[in-house]
Amino acid sequence: MKFQKTRGAFFGLTVAAACPLVSTAAFIEKTSQLGLGGMNSSSDSMAWCDYNNDGYADLLGYRELYTNNGGTNFTLKTNTLWGDGVWGDYNNDGYHDCYSWMGGGHLYRNEAGAGLTLINNLAVMPTLPGDLDGIHGNASQGACWGDFNNDGYIDLYACNYEWDTGTCALPDSVLMNNAGASFTMTTLLSTTNNHARGVTACDFDMDGDLDIYVSCYRLRPNTLWRNDGAGAFTDVAAAYGVDTGTASCITTEATRSAPLGAIWTTTGSSTFSWVTSATPTPPKTARNSCETRGLRGTIISS
């Protein structure tokens, strides 16, 4: 198993070898045995990252950071973070930093693997829209790192959700990195009623810059932002058939439910095909049963 780092952002993992098809389960639950039995169950997401550069992937959950002890088990490093987050080396010092989208957004600087320091300075990291009045609290549901203007420093796209059930939706934001010193926020007012929940970035059209896909809730159309190479975006979701929503907000309780995420893949240079919708499950740890056949890995799902 190896982790992929692209332009300072931590995107995920790839498996170096494939398991042969077997009739038994591919993974064995080892949550408690690995020291993760007390993990906070409030998390909406998990994020792997080798934050201390020791060669072993550590784990970020809701308010918690667990250190990997040489692949044998995990130790709780801290439980005082703001919440769920994403990893990325925003200052290019060789250590992955962390951004938590909760509570208006908070940036944590990695202190050379020793720990994370909250950068509590609005001149460095602005507060996301909707949390400025201090009344309604957090509204964001996700964020994604990516070097959107190809200047060598990773930027952020932050989703913004809603204050109350089905009402008072908030706009998404793009936060451009100023050479690792600070971020400049642009609020995307056109997204105010999107009720965004999840976001991911990739160069889907292979033109040399990262595009952004945003999944929305309450049957709102999803967004596929095509990047012009300088960090300016145009929504092309409808043209590519991946908006999968309606033109107006659905407000009745009977019609509010919808998948919170999906797995999708390209079927060619100009179309996409939905594979499956994702359903949230409680956090569990599973050990890959292929370990005895030369493939080592542990996967957390949430």
PDB file of C-alpha atoms in Angstrom:
ATOM      1  CA  MET A   1       0.000   0.000   0.000  1.00  0.00           C
ATOM      2  CA  LYS A   2       1.328   3.466  -0.803  1.00  0.00           C
ATOM      3  CA  PHE A   3       0.041   6.973  -0.244  1.00  0.00           C
ATOM      4  CA  GLN A   4      -0.065   9.528  -3.041  1.00  0.00           C
ATOM      5  CA  LYS A   5       0.999  13.138  -2.534  1.00  0.00           C
ATOM      6  CA  THR A   6       0.216  15.565  -5.340  1.00  0.00           C
ATOM      7  CA  ARG A   7       1.225  19.237  -5.119  1.00  0.00           C
ATOM      8  CA  GLY A   8       1.356  19.038  -1.327  1.00  0.00           C
ATOM      9  CA  ALA A   9      -2.144  17.658  -0.871  1.00  0.00           C
ATOM     10  CA  PHE A  10      -2.945  14.280   0.603  1.00  0.00           C
ATOM     11  CA  PHE A  11      -5.479  12.661  -1.690  1.00  0.00           C
ATOM     12  CA  GLY A  12      -5.658   9.059  -0.520  1.00  0.00           C
ATOM     13  CA  LEU A  13      -4.134   5.695  -1.114  1.00  0.00           C
ATOM     14  CA  THR A  14      -3.580   3.087  -3.757  1.00  0.00           C
ATOM     15  CA  VAL A  15      -3.121  -0.643  -3.253  1.00  0.00           C
ATOM     16  CA  ALA A  16       0.132  -1.991  -4.625  1.00  0.00           C
ATOM     17  CA  ALA A  17      -1.177  -5.506  -5.194  1.00  0.00           C
ATOM     18  CA  ALA A  18      -4.626  -6.978  -5.679  1.00  0.00           C
ATOM     19  CA  CYS A  19      -6.184  -9.700  -3.554  1.00  0.00           C
ATOM     20  CA  PRO A  20      -7.418 -12.798  -5.380  1.00  0.00           C
ATOM     21  CA  LEU A  21     -11.151 -13.335  -5.131  1.00  0.00           C
ATOM     22  CA  VAL A  22     -11.960 -15.451  -2.090  1.00  0.00           C
ATOM     23  CA  SER A  23     -15.204 -16.670  -0.574  1.00  0.00           C
ATOM     24  CA  THR A  24     -14.403 -15.216   2.875  1.00  0.00           C
ATOM     25  CA  ALA A  25     -14.613 -11.565   3.946  1.00  0.00           C
ATOM     26  CA  ALA A  26     -11.757  -9.388   2.735  1.00  0.00           C
ATOM     27  CA  PHE A  27     -11.449  -7.488   6.020  1.00  0.00           C
ATOM     28  CA  ILE A  28     -11.475  -8.443   9.702  1.00  0.00           C
ATOM     29  CA  GLU A  29     -12.644  -5.930  12.303  1.00  0.00           C
ATOM     30  CA  LYS A  30      -9.850  -5.005  14.739  1.00  0.00           C
ATOM     31  CA  THR A  31     -11.132  -1.711  16.148  1.00  0.00           C
ATOM     32  CA  SER A  32     -10.566  -2.350  19.847  1.00  0.00           C
ATOM     33  CA  GLN A  33      -7.411  -4.429  19.359  1.00  0.00           C
ATOM     34  CA  LEU A  34      -5.766  -1.559  17.475  1.00  0.00           C
ATOM     35  CA  GLY A  35      -6.561   0.995  20.170  1.00  0.00           C
ATOM     36  CA  LEU A  36      -9.423   2.703  18.360  1.00  0.00           C
ATOM     37  CA  GLY A  37     -12.324   1.368  20.420  1.00  0.00           C
ATOM     38  CA  GLY A  38     -12.838   4.715  22.145  1.00  0.00           C
ATOM     39  CA  MET A  39     -12.935   6.758  18.959  1.00  0.00           C
ATOM     40  CA  ASN A  40     -15.529   9.525  18.920  1.00  0.00           C
ATOM     41  CA  SER A  41     -18.574   8.261  17.030  1.00  0.00           C
ATOM     42  CA  SER A  42     -19.695  11.763  16.001  1.00  0.00           C
ATOM     43  CA  SER A  43     -17.334  11.844  13.020  1.00  0.00           C
ATOM     44  CA  ASP A  44     -18.722  12.239   9.510  1.00  0.00           C
ATOM     45  CA  SER A  45     -15.363  11.415   7.936  1.00  0.00           C
ATOM     46  CA  MET A  46     -11.879  10.024   8.576  1.00  0.00           C
ATOM     47  CA  ALA A  47      -8.589  11.142   7.060  1.00  0.00           C
ATOM     48  CA  TRP A  48      -5.317   9.188   6.867  1.00  0.00           C
ATOM     49  CA  CYS A  49      -1.978  11.004   6.861  1.00  0.00           C
ATOM     50  CA  ASP A  50       1.565  10.324   8.022  1.00  0.00           C
ATOM     51  CA  TYR A  51       1.710  13.601   9.949  1.00  0.00           C
ATOM     52  CA  ASN A  52       5.026  12.794  11.694  1.00  0.00           C
ATOM     53  CA  ASN A  53       6.760  11.372   8.597  1.00  0.00           C
ATOM     54  CA  ASP A  54       7.699   8.070  10.252  1.00  0.00           C
ATOM     55  CA  GLY A  55       6.434   6.018   7.327  1.00  0.00           C
ATOM     56  CA  TYR A  56       3.165   4.953   8.968  1.00  0.00           C
ATOM     57  CA  ALA A  57      -0.224   6.555   8.277  1.00  0.00           C
ATOM     58  CA  ASP A  58      -1.889   8.212  11.258  1.00  0.00           C
ATOM     59  CA  LEU A  59      -5.622   8.856  11.608  1.00  0.00           C
ATOM     60  CA  LEU A  60      -7.736  11.975  12.028  1.00  0.00           C
ATOM     61  CA  GLY A  61     -11.311  11.659  13.279  1.00  0.00           C
ATOM     62  CA  TYR A  62     -13.796  13.978  14.951  1.00  0.00           C
ATOM     63  CA  ARG A  63     -11.682  16.227  17.248  1.00  0.00           C
ATOM     64  CA  GLU A  64      -9.159  13.389  17.558  1.00  0.00           C
ATOM     65  CA  LEU A  65      -5.743  12.560  16.130  1.00  0.00           C
ATOM     66  CA  TYR A  66      -4.392   9.027  16.551  1.00  0.00           C
ATOM     67  CA  THR A  67      -0.692   8.248  16.084  1.00  0.00           C
ATOM     68  CA  ASN A  68       0.239   4.982  14.369  1.00  0.00           C
ATOM     69  CA  ASN A  69       2.736   3.011  16.457  1.00  0.00           C
ATOM     70  CA  GLY A  70       4.727   1.258  13.785  1.00  0.00           C
ATOM     71  CA  GLY A  71       1.707  -0.480  12.293  1.00  0.00           C
ATOM     72  CA  THR A  72       0.868  -2.378  15.499  1.00  0.00           C
ATOM     73  CA  ASN A  73      -1.717  -0.090  17.124  1.00  0.00           C
ATOM     74  CA  PHE A  74      -2.749   3.544  17.620  1.00  0.00           C
ATOM     75  CA  THR A  75      -2.339   6.033  20.476  1.00  0.00           C
ATOM     76  CA  LEU A  76      -4.562   9.084  20.980  1.00  0.00           C
ATOM     77  CA  LYS A  77      -2.415  12.181  20.360  1.00  0.00           C
ATOM     78  CA  THR A  78      -5.081  14.811  21.032  1.00  0.00           C
ATOM     79  CA  ASN A  79      -8.854  15.133  21.326  1.00  0.00           C
ATOM     80  CA  THR A  80      -9.065  18.927  21.335  1.00  0.00           C
ATOM     81  CA  LEU A  81      -9.261  19.618  17.600  1.00  0.00           C
ATOM     82  CA  TRP A  82     -12.289  21.439  16.196  1.00  0.00           C
ATOM     83  CA  GLY A  83     -13.604  18.434  14.327  1.00  0.00           C
ATOM     84  CA  ASP A  84     -13.300  16.560  11.046  1.00  0.00           C
ATOM     85  CA  GLY A  85     -10.690  17.798   8.621  1.00  0.00           C
ATOM     86  CA  VAL A  86      -8.436  17.286   5.606  1.00  0.00           C
ATOM     87  CA  TRP A  87      -4.643  17.105   5.356  1.00  0.00           C
ATOM     88  CA  GLY A  88      -2.408  19.169   3.114  1.00  0.00           C
ATOM     89  CA  ASP A  89       1.049  20.783   3.260  1.00  0.00           C
ATOM     90  CA  TYR A  90      -0.028  24.401   2.797  1.00  0.00           C
ATOM     91  CA  ASN A  91       3.381  25.948   3.592  1.00  0.00           C
ATOM     92  CA  ASN A  92       5.531  23.399   1.691  1.00  0.00           C
ATOM     93  CA  ASP A  93       7.703  22.515   4.694  1.00  0.00           C
ATOM     94  CA  GLY A  94       7.425  18.774   4.069  1.00  0.00           C
ATOM     95  CA  TYR A  95       4.848  18.094   6.809  1.00  0.00           C
ATOM     96  CA  HIS A  96       1.124  17.828   6.242  1.00  0.00           C
ATOM     97  CA  ASP A  97      -1.002  20.441   7.977  1.00  0.00           C
ATOM     98  CA  CYS A  98      -4.700  20.106   8.739  1.00  0.00           C
ATOM     99  CA  TYR A  99      -7.795  22.165   7.968  1.00  0.00           C
ATOM    100  CA  SER A 100     -10.995  21.530   9.915  1.00  0.00           C
ATOM    101  CA  TRP A 101     -14.065  22.941   8.202  1.00  0.00           C
ATOM    102  CA  MET A 102     -16.056  22.946  11.437  1.00  0.00           C
ATOM    103  CA  GLY A 103     -16.733  25.994  13.621  1.00  0.00           C
ATOM    104  CA  GLY A 104     -16.230  28.390  10.733  1.00  0.00           C
ATOM    105  CA  GLY A 105     -12.998  26.757   9.582  1.00  0.00           C
ATOM    106  CA  HIS A 106      -9.695  26.297  11.434  1.00  0.00           C
ATOM    107  CA  LEU A 107      -6.157  25.836  10.154  1.00  0.00           C
ATOM    108  CA  TYR A 108      -3.637  23.717  12.069  1.00  0.00           C
ATOM    109  CA  ARG A 109       0.076  23.984  11.303  1.00  0.00           C
ATOM    110  CA  ASN A 110       2.146  20.814  11.650  1.00  0.00           C
ATOM    111  CA  GLU A 111       5.120  21.472  13.938  1.00  0.00           C
ATOM    112  CA  ALA A 112       7.609  19.173  12.167  1.00  0.00           C
ATOM    113  CA  GLY A 113       5.662  16.092  13.251  1.00  0.00           C
ATOM    114  CA  ALA A 114       5.578  16.997  16.945  1.00  0.00           C
ATOM    115  CA  GLY A 115       1.946  18.115  16.924  1.00  0.00           C
ATOM    116  CA  LEU A 116      -0.576  20.551  15.463  1.00  0.00           C
ATOM    117  CA  THR A 117      -0.831  24.250  16.329  1.00  0.00           C
ATOM    118  CA  LEU A 118      -4.079  26.154  15.734  1.00  0.00           C
ATOM    119  CA  ILE A 119      -3.478  29.283  13.643  1.00  0.00           C
ATOM    120  CA  ASN A 120      -6.012  31.518  15.388  1.00  0.00           C
ATOM    121  CA  ASN A 121      -5.511  34.531  13.127  1.00  0.00           C
ATOM    122  CA  LEU A 122      -8.176  35.778  10.724  1.00  0.00           C
ATOM    123  CA  ALA A 123      -5.498  37.556   8.694  1.00  0.00           C
ATOM    124  CA  VAL A 124      -4.056  34.120   7.896  1.00  0.00           C
ATOM    125  CA  MET A 125      -7.215  31.990   7.635  1.00  0.00           C
ATOM    126  CA  PRO A 126     -10.577  33.809   7.209  1.00  0.00           C
ATOM    127  CA  THR A 127     -13.757  32.545   8.834  1.00  0.00           C
ATOM    128  CA  LEU A 128     -16.210  30.882   6.469  1.00  0.00           C
ATOM    129  CA  PRO A 129     -19.446  32.765   5.654  1.00  0.00           C
ATOM    130  CA  GLY A 130     -22.371  32.061   7.926  1.00  0.00           C
ATOM    131  CA  ASP A 131     -20.430  31.759  11.128  1.00  0.00           C
ATOM    132  CA  LEU A 132     -19.588  35.434  11.458  1.00  0.00           C
ATOM    133  CA  ASP A 133     -22.476  36.291  13.779  1.00  0.00           C
ATOM    134  CA  GLY A 134     -21.444  33.654  16.330  1.00  0.00           C
ATOM    135  CA  ILE A 135     -25.058  32.555  16.778  1.00  0.00           C
ATOM    136  CA  HIS A 136     -25.659  29.643  14.448  1.00  0.00           C
ATOM    137  CA  GLY A 137     -22.306  27.929  14.824  1.00  0.00           C
ATOM    138  CA  ASN A 138     -20.725  25.689  12.209  1.00  0.00           C
ATOM    139  CA  ALA A 139     -22.376  25.214   8.863  1.00  0.00           C
ATOM    140  CA  SER A 140     -19.657  23.684   6.681  1.00  0.00           C
ATOM    141  CA  GLN A 141     -19.757  19.971   5.882  1.00  0.00           C
ATOM    142  CA  GLY A 142     -16.502  19.459   3.996  1.00  0.00           C
ATOM    143  CA  ALA A 143     -13.408  20.896   2.333  1.00  0.00           C
ATOM    144  CA  CYS A 144     -10.827  19.889  -0.243  1.00  0.00           C
ATOM    145  CA  TRP A 145      -7.193  20.878  -0.838  1.00  0.00           C
ATOM    146  CA  GLY A 146      -5.815  21.420  -4.343  1.00  0.00           C
ATOM    147  CA  ASP A 147      -3.422  23.741  -6.177  1.00  0.00           C
ATOM    148  CA  PHE A 148      -6.130  25.419  -8.242  1.00  0.00           C
ATOM    149  CA  ASN A 149      -3.952  28.098  -9.864  1.00  0.00           C
ATOM    150  CA  ASN A 150      -0.804  25.965 -10.350  1.00  0.00           C
ATOM    151  CA  ASP A 151       1.459  28.275  -8.328  1.00  0.00           C
ATOM    152  CA  GLY A 152       2.965  25.446  -6.280  1.00  0.00           C
ATOM    153  CA  TYR A 153       0.893  26.099  -3.144  1.00  0.00           C
ATOM    154  CA  ILE A 154      -2.283  24.197  -2.344  1.00  0.00           C
ATOM    155  CA  ASP A 155      -5.567  26.100  -2.031  1.00  0.00           C
ATOM    156  CA  LEU A 156      -8.878  25.171  -0.389  1.00  0.00           C
ATOM    157  CA  TYR A 157     -12.481  24.732  -1.455  1.00  0.00           C
ATOM    158  CA  ALA A 158     -14.873  24.777   1.528  1.00  0.00           C
ATOM    159  CA  CYS A 159     -18.492  23.667   1.303  1.00  0.00           C
ATOM    160  CA  ASN A 160     -21.129  25.524   3.261  1.00  0.00           C
ATOM    161  CA  TYR A 161     -24.358  23.876   4.268  1.00  0.00           C
ATOM    162  CA  GLU A 162     -27.254  25.443   6.217  1.00  0.00           C
ATOM    163  CA  TRP A 163     -28.130  26.797   9.632  1.00  0.00           C
ATOM    164  CA  ASP A 164     -31.551  25.227  10.100  1.00  0.00           C
ATOM    165  CA  THR A 165     -33.270  22.214   8.594  1.00  0.00           C
ATOM    166  CA  GLY A 166     -33.837  23.020   4.949  1.00  0.00           C
ATOM    167  CA  THR A 167     -33.555  26.785   5.426  1.00  0.00           C
ATOM    168  CA  CYS A 168     -30.896  29.486   5.530  1.00  0.00           C
ATOM    169  CA  ALA A 169     -28.461  27.851   3.130  1.00  0.00           C
ATOM    170  CA  LEU A 170     -24.953  29.320   2.913  1.00  0.00           C
ATOM    171  CA  PRO A 171     -22.466  29.871   0.057  1.00  0.00           C
ATOM    172  CA  ASP A 172     -19.303  27.883  -0.626  1.00  0.00           C
ATOM    173  CA  SER A 173     -15.871  29.531  -0.600  1.00  0.00           C
ATOM    174  CA  VAL A 174     -12.542  29.239  -2.389  1.00  0.00           C
ATOM    175  CA  LEU A 175      -9.498  30.113  -0.272  1.00  0.00           C
ATOM    176  CA  MET A 176      -6.408  30.831  -2.357  1.00  0.00           C
ATOM    177  CA  ASN A 177      -3.015  30.269  -0.769  1.00  0.00           C
ATOM    178  CA  ASN A 178      -0.687  33.284  -0.685  1.00  0.00           C
ATOM    179  CA  ALA A 179       2.661  31.447  -0.909  1.00  0.00           C
ATOM    180  CA  GLY A 180       2.103  29.659   2.392  1.00  0.00           C
ATOM    181  CA  ALA A 181       1.683  32.864   4.408  1.00  0.00           C
ATOM    182  CA  SER A 182      -2.084  33.363   4.364  1.00  0.00           C
ATOM    183  CA  PHE A 183      -5.305  32.668   2.450  1.00  0.00           C
ATOM    184  CA  THR A 184      -7.583  34.988   0.496  1.00  0.00           C
ATOM    185  CA  MET A 185     -11.241  33.969   0.500  1.00  0.00           C
ATOM    186  CA  THR A 186     -13.683  34.381  -2.382  1.00  0.00           C
ATOM    187  CA  THR A 187     -17.316  33.658  -1.539  1.00  0.00           C
ATOM    188  CA  LEU A 188     -19.254  31.959  -4.345  1.00  0.00           C
ATOM    189  CA  LEU A 189     -22.620  33.684  -3.987  1.00  0.00           C
ATOM    190  CA  SER A 190     -24.121  31.585  -6.786  1.00  0.00           C
ATOM    191  CA  THR A 191     -23.874  28.537  -4.492  1.00  0.00           C
ATOM    192  CA  THR A 192     -25.893  30.055  -1.628  1.00  0.00           C
ATOM    193  CA  ASN A 193     -28.868  27.698  -2.017  1.00  0.00           C
ATOM    194  CA  ASN A 194     -26.891  24.568  -2.889  1.00  0.00           C
ATOM    195  CA  HIS A 195     -26.764  22.986   0.603  1.00  0.00           C
ATOM    196  CA  ALA A 196     -23.335  21.535  -0.222  1.00  0.00           C
ATOM    197  CA  ARG A 197     -22.179  18.461   1.715  1.00  0.00           C
ATOM    198  CA  GLY A 198     -19.067  17.001   0.053  1.00  0.00           C
ATOM    199  CA  VAL A 199     -16.280  18.039  -2.326  1.00  0.00           C
ATOM    200  CA  THR A 200     -13.421  16.436  -4.237  1.00  0.00           C
ATOM    201  CA  ALA A 201     -10.915  17.673  -6.829  1.00  0.00           C
ATOM    202  CA  CYS A 202      -9.273  16.120  -9.875  1.00  0.00           C
ATOM    203  CA  ASP A 203      -8.321  17.078 -13.418  1.00  0.00           C
ATOM    204  CA  PHE A 204     -11.263  15.329 -15.060  1.00  0.00           C
ATOM    205  CA  ASP A 205     -10.678  16.852 -18.516  1.00  0.00           C
ATOM    206  CA  MET A 206      -6.880  16.334 -18.418  1.00  0.00           C
ATOM    207  CA  ASP A 207      -6.065  19.946 -19.310  1.00  0.00           C
ATOM    208  CA  GLY A 208      -3.428  20.387 -16.608  1.00  0.00           C
ATOM    209  CA  ASP A 209      -5.461  21.961 -13.798  1.00  0.00           C
ATOM    210  CA  LEU A 210      -7.628  20.674 -10.974  1.00  0.00           C
ATOM    211  CA  ASP A 211     -11.401  20.805 -11.358  1.00  0.00           C
ATOM    212  CA  ILE A 212     -13.841  20.506  -8.441  1.00  0.00           C
ATOM    213  CA  TYR A 213     -16.954  18.397  -7.905  1.00  0.00           C
ATOM    214  CA  VAL A 214     -19.415  19.326  -5.137  1.00  0.00           C
ATOM    215  CA  SER A 215     -22.269  17.087  -3.981  1.00  0.00           C
ATOM    216  CA  CYS A 216     -25.342  18.868  -2.627  1.00  0.00           C
ATOM    217  CA  TYR A 217     -28.198  17.871  -0.343  1.00  0.00           C
ATOM    218  CA  ARG A 218     -31.989  18.415  -0.342  1.00  0.00           C
ATOM    219  CA  LEU A 219     -32.133  17.369  -4.009  1.00  0.00           C
ATOM    220  CA  ARG A 220     -30.212  20.437  -5.117  1.00  0.00           C
ATOM    221  CA  PRO A 221     -28.159  20.069  -8.314  1.00  0.00           C
ATOM    222  CA  ASN A 222     -24.564  19.022  -7.779  1.00  0.00           C
ATOM    223  CA  THR A 223     -21.771  21.225  -9.150  1.00  0.00           C
ATOM    224  CA  LEU A 224     -18.865  20.384 -11.444  1.00  0.00           C
ATOM    225  CA  TRP A 225     -16.503  23.353 -11.490  1.00  0.00           C
ATOM    226  CA  ARG A 226     -14.247  23.437 -14.550  1.00  0.00           C
ATOM    227  CA  ASN A 227     -10.995  25.279 -13.839  1.00  0.00           C
ATOM    228  CA  ASP A 228      -9.646  27.737 -16.411  1.00  0.00           C
ATOM    229  CA  GLY A 229      -6.093  27.151 -15.132  1.00  0.00           C
ATOM    230  CA  ALA A 230      -5.909  30.351 -13.103  1.00  0.00           C
ATOM    231  CA  GLY A 231      -8.299  29.285 -10.362  1.00  0.00           C
ATOM    232  CA  ALA A 232     -11.486  30.663 -11.950  1.00  0.00           C
ATOM    233  CA  PHE A 233     -14.338  28.167 -12.242  1.00  0.00           C
ATOM    234  CA  THR A 234     -17.390  27.550 -14.424  1.00  0.00           C
ATOM    235  CA  ASP A 235     -20.143  25.111 -13.466  1.00  0.00           C
ATOM    236  CA  VAL A 236     -20.478  22.456 -16.200  1.00  0.00           C
ATOM    237  CA  ALA A 237     -22.342  19.785 -14.203  1.00  0.00           C
ATOM    238  CA  ALA A 238     -25.485  19.885 -16.338  1.00  0.00           C
ATOM    239  CA  ALA A 239     -23.479  19.697 -19.572  1.00  0.00           C
ATOM    240  CA  TYR A 240     -21.732  16.554 -18.336  1.00  0.00           C
ATOM    241  CA  GLY A 241     -24.865  15.005 -16.848  1.00  0.00           C
ATOM    242  CA  VAL A 242     -23.645  14.964 -13.246  1.00  0.00           C
ATOM    243  CA  ASP A 243     -25.917  17.561 -11.660  1.00  0.00           C
ATOM    244  CA  THR A 244     -28.505  14.862 -10.747  1.00  0.00           C
ATOM    245  CA  GLY A 245     -30.727  17.396  -9.008  1.00  0.00           C
ATOM    246  CA  THR A 246     -33.780  19.554  -9.567  1.00  0.00           C
ATOM    247  CA  ALA A 247     -34.034  23.217 -10.431  1.00  0.00           C
ATOM    248  CA  SER A 248     -35.826  24.148  -7.209  1.00  0.00           C
ATOM    249  CA  CYS A 249     -35.284  23.307  -3.561  1.00  0.00           C
ATOM    250  CA  ILE A 250     -37.470  20.449  -2.294  1.00  0.00           C
ATOM    251  CA  THR A 251     -38.892  21.408   1.103  1.00  0.00           C
ATOM    252  CA  THR A 252     -41.346  18.656   2.084  1.00  0.00           C
ATOM    253  CA  GLU A 253     -40.137  16.113   4.630  1.00  0.00           C
ATOM    254  CA  ALA A 254     -41.081  13.237   2.330  1.00  0.00           C
ATOM    255  CA  THR A 255     -38.749  14.386  -0.411  1.00  0.00           C
ATOM    256  CA  ARG A 256     -35.767  15.669   1.551  1.00  0.00           C
ATOM    257  CA  SER A 257     -33.817  12.421   1.697  1.00  0.00           C
ATOM    258  CA  ALA A 258     -31.061  11.869  -0.839  1.00  0.00           C
ATOM    259  CA  PRO A 259     -27.650  10.142  -0.977  1.00  0.00           C
ATOM    260  CA  LEU A 260     -24.935  12.161   0.744  1.00  0.00           C
ATOM    261  CA  GLY A 261     -22.246  10.993  -1.656  1.00  0.00           C
ATOM    262  CA  ALA A 262     -21.499   8.791  -4.595  1.00  0.00           C
ATOM    263  CA  ILE A 263     -18.739   6.953  -6.389  1.00  0.00           C
ATOM    264  CA  TRP A 264     -18.450   7.966 -10.029  1.00  0.00           C
ATOM    265  CA  THR A 265     -16.126   7.233 -12.904  1.00  0.00           C
ATOM    266  CA  THR A 266     -15.485   8.568 -16.390  1.00  0.00           C
ATOM    267  CA  THR A 267     -16.772   6.569 -19.331  1.00  0.00           C
ATOM    268  CA  GLY A 268     -14.962   8.620 -21.923  1.00  0.00           C
ATOM    269  CA  SER A 269     -13.672  12.099 -22.562  1.00  0.00           C
ATOM    270  CA  SER A 270     -17.033  13.808 -22.200  1.00  0.00           C
ATOM    271  CA  THR A 271     -19.386  11.695 -20.049  1.00  0.00           C
ATOM    272  CA  PHE A 272     -19.630  10.202 -16.568  1.00  0.00           C
ATOM    273  CA  SER A 273     -21.346   7.118 -15.206  1.00  0.00           C
ATOM    274  CA  TRP A 274     -22.695   6.757 -11.660  1.00  0.00           C
ATOM    275  CA  VAL A 275     -21.498   3.593  -9.971  1.00  0.00           C
ATOM    276  CA  THR A 276     -23.157   3.582  -6.542  1.00  0.00           C
ATOM    277  CA  SER A 277     -24.443   5.906  -3.858  1.00  0.00           C
ATOM    278  CA  ALA A 278     -22.613   5.948  -0.538  1.00  0.00           C
ATOM    279  CA  THR A 279     -24.402   5.258   2.739  1.00  0.00           C
ATOM    280  CA  PRO A 280     -22.841   6.417   6.057  1.00  0.00           C
ATOM    281  CA  THR A 281     -22.000   3.731   8.633  1.00  0.00           C
ATOM    282  CA  PRO A 282     -20.583   3.895  12.169  1.00  0.00           C
ATOM    283  CA  PRO A 283     -16.769   4.086  12.338  1.00  0.00           C
ATOM    284  CA  LYS A 284     -15.052   0.684  12.340  1.00  0.00           C
ATOM    285  CA  THR A 285     -11.557  -0.580  11.781  1.00  0.00           C
ATOM    286  CA  ALA A 286     -10.932  -3.492   9.413  1.00  0.00           C
ATOM    287  CA  ARG A 287      -7.679  -5.313   8.838  1.00  0.00           C
ATOM    288  CA  ASN A 288      -7.019  -6.530   5.293  1.00  0.00           C
ATOM    289  CA  SER A 289      -7.069 -10.347   5.337  1.00  0.00           C
ATOM    290  CA  CYS A 290      -4.569 -10.374   2.441  1.00  0.00           C
ATOM    291  CA  GLU A 291      -1.805  -9.442   4.893  1.00  0.00           C
ATOM    292  CA  THR A 292      -0.617 -13.043   5.060  1.00  0.00           C
ATOM    293  CA  ARG A 293      -0.199 -12.989   1.272  1.00  0.00           C
ATOM    294  CA  GLY A 294       2.170 -10.068   1.203  1.00  0.00           C
ATOM    295  CA  LEU A 295      -0.288  -7.146   1.183  1.00  0.00           C
ATOM    296  CA  ARG A 296      -0.428  -5.098   4.365  1.00  0.00           C
ATOM    297  CA  GLY A 297      -3.065  -2.517   5.102  1.00  0.00           C
ATOM    298  CA  THR A 298      -5.701  -1.318   7.506  1.00  0.00           C
ATOM    299  CA  ILE A 299      -8.741   0.623   6.348  1.00  0.00           C
ATOM    300  CA  ILE A 300     -11.177   2.768   8.307  1.00  0.00           C
ATOM    301  CA  SER A 301     -14.653   3.375   6.933  1.00  0.00           C
ATOM    302  CA  SER A 302     -17.226   5.786   8.220  1.00  0.00           C
TER     303      SER A 302
END
